[in-house]
Every structure is written in structure tokens, then in C-alpha cells.
mmCIF file of C-alpha atoms in Angstrom:
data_model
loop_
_atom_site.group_PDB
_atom_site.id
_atom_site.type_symbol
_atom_site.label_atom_id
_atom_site.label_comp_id
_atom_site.label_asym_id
_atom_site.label_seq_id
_atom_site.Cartn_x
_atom_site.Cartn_y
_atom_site.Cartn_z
ATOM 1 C CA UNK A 1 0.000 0.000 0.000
ATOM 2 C CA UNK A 2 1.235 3.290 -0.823
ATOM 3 C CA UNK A 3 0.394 6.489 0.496
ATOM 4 C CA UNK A 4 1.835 9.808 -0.806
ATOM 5 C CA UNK A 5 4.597 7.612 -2.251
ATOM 6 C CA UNK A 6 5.617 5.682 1.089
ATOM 7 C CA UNK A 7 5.030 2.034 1.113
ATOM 8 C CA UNK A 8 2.832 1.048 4.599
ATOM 9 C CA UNK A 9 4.185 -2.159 6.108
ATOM 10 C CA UNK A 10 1.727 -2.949 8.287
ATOM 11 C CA UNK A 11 -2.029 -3.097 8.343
ATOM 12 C CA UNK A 12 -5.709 -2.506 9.347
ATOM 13 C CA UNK A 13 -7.798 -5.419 10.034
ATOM 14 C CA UNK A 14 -11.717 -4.793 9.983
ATOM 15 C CA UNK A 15 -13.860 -7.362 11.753
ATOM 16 C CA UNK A 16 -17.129 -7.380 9.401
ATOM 17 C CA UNK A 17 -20.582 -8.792 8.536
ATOM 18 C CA UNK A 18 -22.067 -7.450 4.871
ATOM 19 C CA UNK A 19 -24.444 -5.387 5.126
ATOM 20 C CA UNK A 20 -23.515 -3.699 8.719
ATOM 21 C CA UNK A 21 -23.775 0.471 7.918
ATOM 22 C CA UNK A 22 -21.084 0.599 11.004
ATOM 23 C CA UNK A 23 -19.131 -1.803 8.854
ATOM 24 C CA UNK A 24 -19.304 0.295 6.058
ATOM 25 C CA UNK A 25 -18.691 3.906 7.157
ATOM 26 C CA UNK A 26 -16.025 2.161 9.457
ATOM 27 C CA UNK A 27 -14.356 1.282 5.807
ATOM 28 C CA UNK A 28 -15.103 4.449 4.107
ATOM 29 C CA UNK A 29 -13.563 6.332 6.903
ATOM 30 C CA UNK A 30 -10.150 3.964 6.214
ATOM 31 C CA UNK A 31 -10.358 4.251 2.755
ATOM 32 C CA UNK A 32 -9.706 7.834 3.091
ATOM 33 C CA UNK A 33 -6.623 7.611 5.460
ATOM 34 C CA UNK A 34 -5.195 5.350 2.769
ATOM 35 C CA UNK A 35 -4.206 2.806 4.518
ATOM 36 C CA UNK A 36 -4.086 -0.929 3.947
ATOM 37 C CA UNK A 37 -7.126 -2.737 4.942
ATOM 38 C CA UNK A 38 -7.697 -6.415 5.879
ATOM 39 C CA UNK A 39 -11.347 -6.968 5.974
ATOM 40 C CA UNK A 40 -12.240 -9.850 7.245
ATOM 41 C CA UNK A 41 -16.199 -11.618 7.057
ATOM 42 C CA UNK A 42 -17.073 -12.886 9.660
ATOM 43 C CA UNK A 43 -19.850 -14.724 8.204
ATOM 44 C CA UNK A 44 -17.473 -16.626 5.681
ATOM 45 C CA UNK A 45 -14.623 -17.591 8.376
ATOM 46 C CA UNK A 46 -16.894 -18.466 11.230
ATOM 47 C CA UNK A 47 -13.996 -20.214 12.473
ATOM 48 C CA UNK A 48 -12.503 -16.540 13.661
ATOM 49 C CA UNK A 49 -16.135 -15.692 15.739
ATOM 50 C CA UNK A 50 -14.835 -17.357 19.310
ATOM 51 C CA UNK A 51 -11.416 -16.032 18.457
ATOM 52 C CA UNK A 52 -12.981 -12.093 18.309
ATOM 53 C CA UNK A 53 -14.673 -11.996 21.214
ATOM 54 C CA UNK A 54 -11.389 -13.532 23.412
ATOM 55 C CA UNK A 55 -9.359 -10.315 21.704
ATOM 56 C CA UNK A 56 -11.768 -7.430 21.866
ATOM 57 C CA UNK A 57 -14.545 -9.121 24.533
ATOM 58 C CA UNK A 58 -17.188 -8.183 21.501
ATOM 59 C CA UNK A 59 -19.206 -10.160 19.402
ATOM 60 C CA UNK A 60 -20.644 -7.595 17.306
ATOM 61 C CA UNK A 61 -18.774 -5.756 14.653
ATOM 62 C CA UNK A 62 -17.116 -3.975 13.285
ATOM 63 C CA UNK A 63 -13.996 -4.749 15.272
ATOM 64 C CA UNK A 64 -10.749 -3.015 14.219
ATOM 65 C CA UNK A 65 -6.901 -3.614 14.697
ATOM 66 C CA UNK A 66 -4.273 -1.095 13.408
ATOM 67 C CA UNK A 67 -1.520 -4.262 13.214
ATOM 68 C CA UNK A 68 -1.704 -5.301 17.298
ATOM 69 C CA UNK A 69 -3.431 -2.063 18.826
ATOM 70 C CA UNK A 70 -6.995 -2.811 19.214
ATOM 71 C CA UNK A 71 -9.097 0.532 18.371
ATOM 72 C CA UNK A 72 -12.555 -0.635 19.115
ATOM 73 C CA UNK A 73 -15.939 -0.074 17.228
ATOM 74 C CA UNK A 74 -16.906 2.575 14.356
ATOM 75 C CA UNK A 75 -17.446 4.821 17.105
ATOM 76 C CA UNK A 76 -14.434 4.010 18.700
ATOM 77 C CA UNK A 77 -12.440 5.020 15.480
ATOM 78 C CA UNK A 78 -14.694 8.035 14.706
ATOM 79 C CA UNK A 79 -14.271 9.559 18.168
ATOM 80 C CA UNK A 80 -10.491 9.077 17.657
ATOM 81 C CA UNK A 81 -8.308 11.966 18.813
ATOM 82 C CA UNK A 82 -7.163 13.296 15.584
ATOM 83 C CA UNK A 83 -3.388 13.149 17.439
ATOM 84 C CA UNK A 84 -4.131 9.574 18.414
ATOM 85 C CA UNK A 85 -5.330 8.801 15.134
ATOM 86 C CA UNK A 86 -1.734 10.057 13.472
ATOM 87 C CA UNK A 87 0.210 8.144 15.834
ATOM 88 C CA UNK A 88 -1.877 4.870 15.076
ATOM 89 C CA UNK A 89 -1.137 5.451 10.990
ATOM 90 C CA UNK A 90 2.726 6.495 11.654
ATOM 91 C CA UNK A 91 2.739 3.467 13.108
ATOM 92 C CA UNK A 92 1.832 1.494 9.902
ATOM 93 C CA UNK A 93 4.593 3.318 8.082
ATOM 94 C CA UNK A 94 7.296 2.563 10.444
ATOM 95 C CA UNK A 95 5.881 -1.042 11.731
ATOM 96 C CA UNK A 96 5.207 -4.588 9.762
ATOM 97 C CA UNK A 97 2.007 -6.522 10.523
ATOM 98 C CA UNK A 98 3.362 -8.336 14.141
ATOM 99 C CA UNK A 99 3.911 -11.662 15.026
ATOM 100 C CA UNK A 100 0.822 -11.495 17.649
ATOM 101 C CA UNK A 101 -1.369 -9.322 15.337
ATOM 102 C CA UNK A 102 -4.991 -10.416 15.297
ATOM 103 C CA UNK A 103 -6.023 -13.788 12.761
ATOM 104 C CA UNK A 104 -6.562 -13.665 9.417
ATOM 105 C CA UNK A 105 -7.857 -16.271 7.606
ATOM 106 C CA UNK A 106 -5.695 -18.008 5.280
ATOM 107 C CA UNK A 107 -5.979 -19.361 1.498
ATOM 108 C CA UNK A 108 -6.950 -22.515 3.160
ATOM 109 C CA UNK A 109 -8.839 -21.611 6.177
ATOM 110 C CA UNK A 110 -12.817 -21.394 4.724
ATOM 111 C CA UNK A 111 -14.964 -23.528 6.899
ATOM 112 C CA UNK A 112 -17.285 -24.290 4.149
ATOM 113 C CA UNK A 113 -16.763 -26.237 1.317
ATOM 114 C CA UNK A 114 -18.927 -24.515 -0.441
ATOM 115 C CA UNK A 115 -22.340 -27.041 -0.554
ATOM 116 C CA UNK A 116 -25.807 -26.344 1.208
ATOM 117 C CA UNK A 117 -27.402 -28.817 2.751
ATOM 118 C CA UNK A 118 -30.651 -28.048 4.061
ATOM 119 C CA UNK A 119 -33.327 -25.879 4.803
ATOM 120 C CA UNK A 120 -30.760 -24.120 7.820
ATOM 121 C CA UNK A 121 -27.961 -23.900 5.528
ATOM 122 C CA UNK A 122 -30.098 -22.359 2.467
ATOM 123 C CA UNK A 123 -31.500 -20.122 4.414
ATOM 124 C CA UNK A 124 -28.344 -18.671 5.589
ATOM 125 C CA UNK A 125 -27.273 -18.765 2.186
ATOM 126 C CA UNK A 126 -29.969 -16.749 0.440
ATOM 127 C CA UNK A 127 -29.631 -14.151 3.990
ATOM 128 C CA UNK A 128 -25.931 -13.491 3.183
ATOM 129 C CA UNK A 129 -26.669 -12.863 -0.778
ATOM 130 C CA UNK A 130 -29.358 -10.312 0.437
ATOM 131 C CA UNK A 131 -26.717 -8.754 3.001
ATOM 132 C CA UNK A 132 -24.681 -8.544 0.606
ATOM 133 C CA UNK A 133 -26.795 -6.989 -1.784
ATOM 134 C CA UNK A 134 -27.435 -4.735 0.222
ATOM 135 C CA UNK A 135 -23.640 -3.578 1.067
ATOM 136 C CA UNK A 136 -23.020 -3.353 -2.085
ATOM 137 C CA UNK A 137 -25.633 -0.149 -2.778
ATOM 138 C CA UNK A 138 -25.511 1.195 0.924
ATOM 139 C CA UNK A 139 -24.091 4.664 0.805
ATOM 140 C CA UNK A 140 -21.099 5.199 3.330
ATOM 141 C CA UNK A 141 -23.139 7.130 6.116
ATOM 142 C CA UNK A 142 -25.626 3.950 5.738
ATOM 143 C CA UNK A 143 -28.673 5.932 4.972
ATOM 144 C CA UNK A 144 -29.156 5.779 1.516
ATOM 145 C CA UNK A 145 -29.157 3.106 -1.582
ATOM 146 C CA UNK A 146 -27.231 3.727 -5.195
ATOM 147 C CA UNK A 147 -28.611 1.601 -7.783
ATOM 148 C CA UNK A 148 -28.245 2.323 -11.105
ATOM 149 C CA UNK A 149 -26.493 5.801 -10.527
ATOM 150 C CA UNK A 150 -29.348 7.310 -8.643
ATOM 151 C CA UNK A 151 -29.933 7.475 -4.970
ATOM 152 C CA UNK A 152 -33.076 5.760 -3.419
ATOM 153 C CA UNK A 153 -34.243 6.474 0.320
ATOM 154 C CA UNK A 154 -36.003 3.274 1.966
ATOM 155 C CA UNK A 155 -39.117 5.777 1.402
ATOM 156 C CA UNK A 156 -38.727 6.065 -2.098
ATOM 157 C CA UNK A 157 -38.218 2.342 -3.083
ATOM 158 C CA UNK A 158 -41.723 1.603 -1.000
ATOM 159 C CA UNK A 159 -43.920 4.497 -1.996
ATOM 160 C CA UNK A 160 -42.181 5.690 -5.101
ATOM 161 C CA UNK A 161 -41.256 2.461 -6.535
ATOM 162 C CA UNK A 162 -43.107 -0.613 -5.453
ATOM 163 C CA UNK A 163 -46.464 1.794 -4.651
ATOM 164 C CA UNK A 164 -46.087 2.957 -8.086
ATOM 165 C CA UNK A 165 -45.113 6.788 -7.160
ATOM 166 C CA UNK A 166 -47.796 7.721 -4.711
ATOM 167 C CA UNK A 167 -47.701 9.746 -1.505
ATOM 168 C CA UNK A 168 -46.949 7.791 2.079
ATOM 169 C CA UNK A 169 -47.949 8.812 5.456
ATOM 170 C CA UNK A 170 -47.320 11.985 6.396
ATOM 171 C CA UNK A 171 -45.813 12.959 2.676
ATOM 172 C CA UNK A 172 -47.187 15.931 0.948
ATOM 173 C CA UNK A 173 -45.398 15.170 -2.149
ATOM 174 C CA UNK A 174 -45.299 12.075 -4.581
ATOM 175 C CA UNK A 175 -41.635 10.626 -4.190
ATOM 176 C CA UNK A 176 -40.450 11.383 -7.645
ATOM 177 C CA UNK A 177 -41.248 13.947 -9.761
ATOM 178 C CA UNK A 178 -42.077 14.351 -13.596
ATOM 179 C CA UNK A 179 -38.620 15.037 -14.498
ATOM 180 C CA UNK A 180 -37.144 12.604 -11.783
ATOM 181 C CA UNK A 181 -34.861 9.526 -13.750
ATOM 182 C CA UNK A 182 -36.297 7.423 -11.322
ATOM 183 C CA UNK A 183 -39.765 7.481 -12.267
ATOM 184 C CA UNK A 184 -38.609 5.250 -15.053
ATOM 185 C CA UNK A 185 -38.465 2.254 -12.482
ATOM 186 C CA UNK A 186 -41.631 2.949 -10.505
ATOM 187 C CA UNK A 187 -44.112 -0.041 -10.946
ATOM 188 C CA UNK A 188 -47.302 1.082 -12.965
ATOM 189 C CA UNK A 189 -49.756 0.007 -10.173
ATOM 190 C CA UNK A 190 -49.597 -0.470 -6.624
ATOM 191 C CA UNK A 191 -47.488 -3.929 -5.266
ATOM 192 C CA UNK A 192 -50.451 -5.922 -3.910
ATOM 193 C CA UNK A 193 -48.431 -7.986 -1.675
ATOM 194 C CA UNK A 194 -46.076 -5.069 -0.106
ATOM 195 C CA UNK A 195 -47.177 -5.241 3.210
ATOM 196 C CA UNK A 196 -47.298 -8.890 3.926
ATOM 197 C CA UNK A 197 -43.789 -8.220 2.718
ATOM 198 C CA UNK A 198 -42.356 -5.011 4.100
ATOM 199 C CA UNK A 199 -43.996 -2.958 7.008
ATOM 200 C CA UNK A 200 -42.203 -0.024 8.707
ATOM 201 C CA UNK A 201 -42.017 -1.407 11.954
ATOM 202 C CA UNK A 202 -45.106 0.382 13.598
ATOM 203 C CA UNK A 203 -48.253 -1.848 15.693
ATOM 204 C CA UNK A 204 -50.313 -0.878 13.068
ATOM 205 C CA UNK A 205 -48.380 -3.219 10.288
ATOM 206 C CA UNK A 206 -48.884 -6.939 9.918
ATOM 207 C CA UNK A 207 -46.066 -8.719 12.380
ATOM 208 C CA UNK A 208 -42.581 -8.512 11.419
ATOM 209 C CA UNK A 209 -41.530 -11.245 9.021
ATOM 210 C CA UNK A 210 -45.058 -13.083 9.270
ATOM 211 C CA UNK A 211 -47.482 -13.507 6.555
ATOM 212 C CA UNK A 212 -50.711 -13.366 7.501
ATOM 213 C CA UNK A 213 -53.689 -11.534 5.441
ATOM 214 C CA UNK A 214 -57.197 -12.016 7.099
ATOM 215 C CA UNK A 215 -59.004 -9.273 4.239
ATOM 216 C CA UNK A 216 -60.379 -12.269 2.771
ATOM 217 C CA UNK A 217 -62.336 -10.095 0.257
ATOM 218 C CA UNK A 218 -59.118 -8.208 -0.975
ATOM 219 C CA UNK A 219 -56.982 -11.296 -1.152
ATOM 220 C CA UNK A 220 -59.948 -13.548 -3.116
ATOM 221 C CA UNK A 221 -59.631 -10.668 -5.636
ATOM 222 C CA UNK A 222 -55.502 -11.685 -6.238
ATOM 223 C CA UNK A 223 -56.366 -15.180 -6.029
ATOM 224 C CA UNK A 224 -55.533 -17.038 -9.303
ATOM 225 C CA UNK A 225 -58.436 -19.246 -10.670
ATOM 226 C CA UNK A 226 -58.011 -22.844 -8.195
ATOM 227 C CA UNK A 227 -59.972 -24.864 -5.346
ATOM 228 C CA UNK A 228 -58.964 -22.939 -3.000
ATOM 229 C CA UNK A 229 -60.826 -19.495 -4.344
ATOM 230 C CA UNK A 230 -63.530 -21.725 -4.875
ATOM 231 C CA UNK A 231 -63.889 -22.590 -1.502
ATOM 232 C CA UNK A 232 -63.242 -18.766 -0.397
ATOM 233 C CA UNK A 233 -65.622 -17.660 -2.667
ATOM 234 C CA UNK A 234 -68.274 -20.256 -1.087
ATOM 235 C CA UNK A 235 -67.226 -19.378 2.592
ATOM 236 C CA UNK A 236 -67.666 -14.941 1.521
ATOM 237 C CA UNK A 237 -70.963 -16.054 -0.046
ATOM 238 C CA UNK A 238 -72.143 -18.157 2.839
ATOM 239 C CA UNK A 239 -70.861 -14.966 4.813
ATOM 240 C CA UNK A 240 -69.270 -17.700 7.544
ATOM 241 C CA UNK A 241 -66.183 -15.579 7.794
ATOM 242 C CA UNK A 242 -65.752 -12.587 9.884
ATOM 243 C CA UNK A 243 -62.893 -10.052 9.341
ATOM 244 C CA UNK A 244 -60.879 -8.096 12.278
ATOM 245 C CA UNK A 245 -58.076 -5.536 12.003
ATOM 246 C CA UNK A 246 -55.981 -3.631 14.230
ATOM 247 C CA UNK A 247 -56.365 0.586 14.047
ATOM 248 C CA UNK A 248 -53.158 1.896 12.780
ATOM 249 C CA UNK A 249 -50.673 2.106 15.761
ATOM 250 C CA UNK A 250 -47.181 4.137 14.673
ATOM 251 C CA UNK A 251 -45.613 2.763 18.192
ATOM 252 C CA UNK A 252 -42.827 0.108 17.901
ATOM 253 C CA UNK A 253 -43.533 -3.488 16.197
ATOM 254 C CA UNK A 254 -43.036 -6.417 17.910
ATOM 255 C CA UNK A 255 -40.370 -8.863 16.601
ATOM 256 C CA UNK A 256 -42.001 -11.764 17.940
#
């Protein structure tokens, strides 16, 4: 690594999951100081999880070394004394990566050969190609999405995008504009299933991460042609069904 012609001999290494906006501004803020990074996924080399928490006393991440000197968190780096901080990349300069510097895996170290096997293991699988996804288009400050050049607010994908451009709660604007380049991906008509999907977190959404629609009217009308809409249509007609919901509540979800 080479920063304003000197070659670093030593290094950074970042604990971190994909995904994790700590992670990422952690990264971004390293990136800047030009020097040498060794990030390290926890996720992939699970093998280096019991290891962590014996050197920092954390399990959560990110974690960061500069070679043997344990910094701490993203906020532990971002609150660095700017003097501190100096010292600690000097230090990279002048020192190679130390005997007793934190693990890293190895060519040879993966844990996983690669094959899923089961439900468990595919489910992890498809989690960490969303996570990573999702680091991939987080901005740095972990507030915003690029995709495809243009910056989308969690906002804008559900009410401009998937709600086909239309105004949310408490918005007195549609999300994009006539002129906006992201109009062009905005779906022509509403996203029936968005909030068996996604929710915002608030009582008044169905459970976190649990699918359950009881508008038996509204979901007979997305029903393709089978038994079962037969037998919902009989049940509406017979009017044997009785529908509840719950009054819009903007206080925390429960993640049970």
C-alpha cells in the first residue's frame, strides 16, 4: 500500500458482517486515510467468531486492529483523537504486521466447502446474498441506496417504486417527480403484496416477518383461478367468515 509515495508495512484489520452500515462507514472512513485494509467476514470464516470476542470481549462488529493495537468499534475510530489517530497510521509506516497481530484467515482456512445442505444452511445462504446486496448499494453514512447511478431512500423504493409513485404517510409530495430519472423504475400500479412483505415497523403493520392476510375479500380478488378461491368464494358467499383488524398504531412493532 502506498500512500503519498511511502510504502505502509503494516495493516488494518476490519472485523465485518455485509451489510452492517457501522461496517461500512467504518471502511469508508479507512479508505480515506489510505491505509491498507484487511477486511475480514465474519460470516465466511466463522472459524474466527470465538477467536474475536477472546481479543476485543465483543461479538458484534465492526472490530478493528491497526496491526496489534486494538481501536474498538466505528465509534471508537470516529471519536479518535485526531493526534491519536496520526500516531496509530505512523505506526503502519514505520511497523510490519506483528507476530501477535490479530487472525486472518488463510488461502486454506474457509470452513465451508462450499455445498448447502438443508433448509438451515439455504437459508443462511440466500440471507448473506441479500446482506450482501445490500452492502453493495448502501451509501457510506448507511442511509441511503445507489442503484443504477441514482440514490433511493427506503421511502422512495416503497412508496415511489413498489407503490407505483404515490404519496406515504405523512408525505405531501409524490416521491419522484415528472422530471425525476427514477420514475422510469416505478411499478405502474400499486405492489399488492407489499405489506405482507415489508412494514415499517409500527403496531399498526402486519407482524414482522409473518405472513398473515385475514381481508379475505381483498386477497380472493388476487387469487388465481383454483380450489382454494372456490372454496373462499363459497365461505364470503355463505358470509361464515368474519374479518378483524388492528387501528393503525405508529408505536414500535413487535419482533415476535
Amino acid at each position: 500500500m502506498v500512500e503519498d509515495g511511502t510504502v505502509m508495512m503494516g495493516r488494518v484489520t476490519v472485523y465485518s458482517v455485509p451489510g452492517c452500515p457501522h461496517c461500512i462507514q467504518a471502511k469508508a472512513t479507512l479508505s480515506t486515510l489510505g491505509v491498507p485494509v484487511c477486511d475480514v467476514d465474519i460470516n465466511k470464516h466463522r472459524e474466527l467468531r470465538a477467536r474475536l470476542k477472546e481479543l476485543t470481549g465483543h461479538s458484534t462488529v465492526p472490530q478493528i486492529f491497526f496491526n496489534n493495537l486494538y481501536v474498538g468499534n466505528n465509534e471508537d475510530l470516529q471519536n479518535l483523537d485526531p493526534e491519536r489517530l496520526e500516531h496509530l497510521v505512523l505506526s503502519l509506516r514505520e511497523e510490519p504486521v506483528p507476530l501477535d497481530a490479530p487472525p486472518v484467515p488463510g488461502e486454506n482456512s474457509l470452513d465451508s466447502d462450499g455445498e448447502i445442505d438443508g433448509a438451515c444452511e439455504l437459508s443462511k445462504a440466500l440471507r448473506n446474498l441479500t446482506l450482501k446486496l445490500y452492502s453493495d448499494h448502501l451509501s457510506e453514512n448507511g442511509k441511503y441506496y445507489f442503484i443504477g447511478g441514482e440514490v433511493f431512500t427506503l421511502q422512495d423504493i416503497e412508496n415511489g417504486v413498489l407503490r407505483g409513485n404515490r404519496k406515504g404517510v405523512a408525505q405531501l409530495m409524490k416521491p419522484f417527480s415528472r422530471n425525476d430519472p427514477r420514475l422510469q423504475v416505478a411499478l405502474p400500479d400499486v405492489e399488492p403484496l407489499i405489506h405482507f412483505a415489508l412494514n415499517c415497523g409500527a403496531k399498526g403493520c402486519p407482524p414482522i416477518k409473518t405472513y398473515t392476510p385475514q381481508l379475505l375479500n381483498w386477497v380472493f380478488d388476487y387469487m388465481g383461478a383454483s380450489q382454494k378461491q372456490r372454496t373462499l368464494q363459497t365461505l364470503l358467499s355463505e358470509g361464515k367468515v368474519k374479518v378483524s383488524y388492528l387501528p393503525y398504531d405508529w408505536s414500535i412493532n413487535s419482533t415476535d
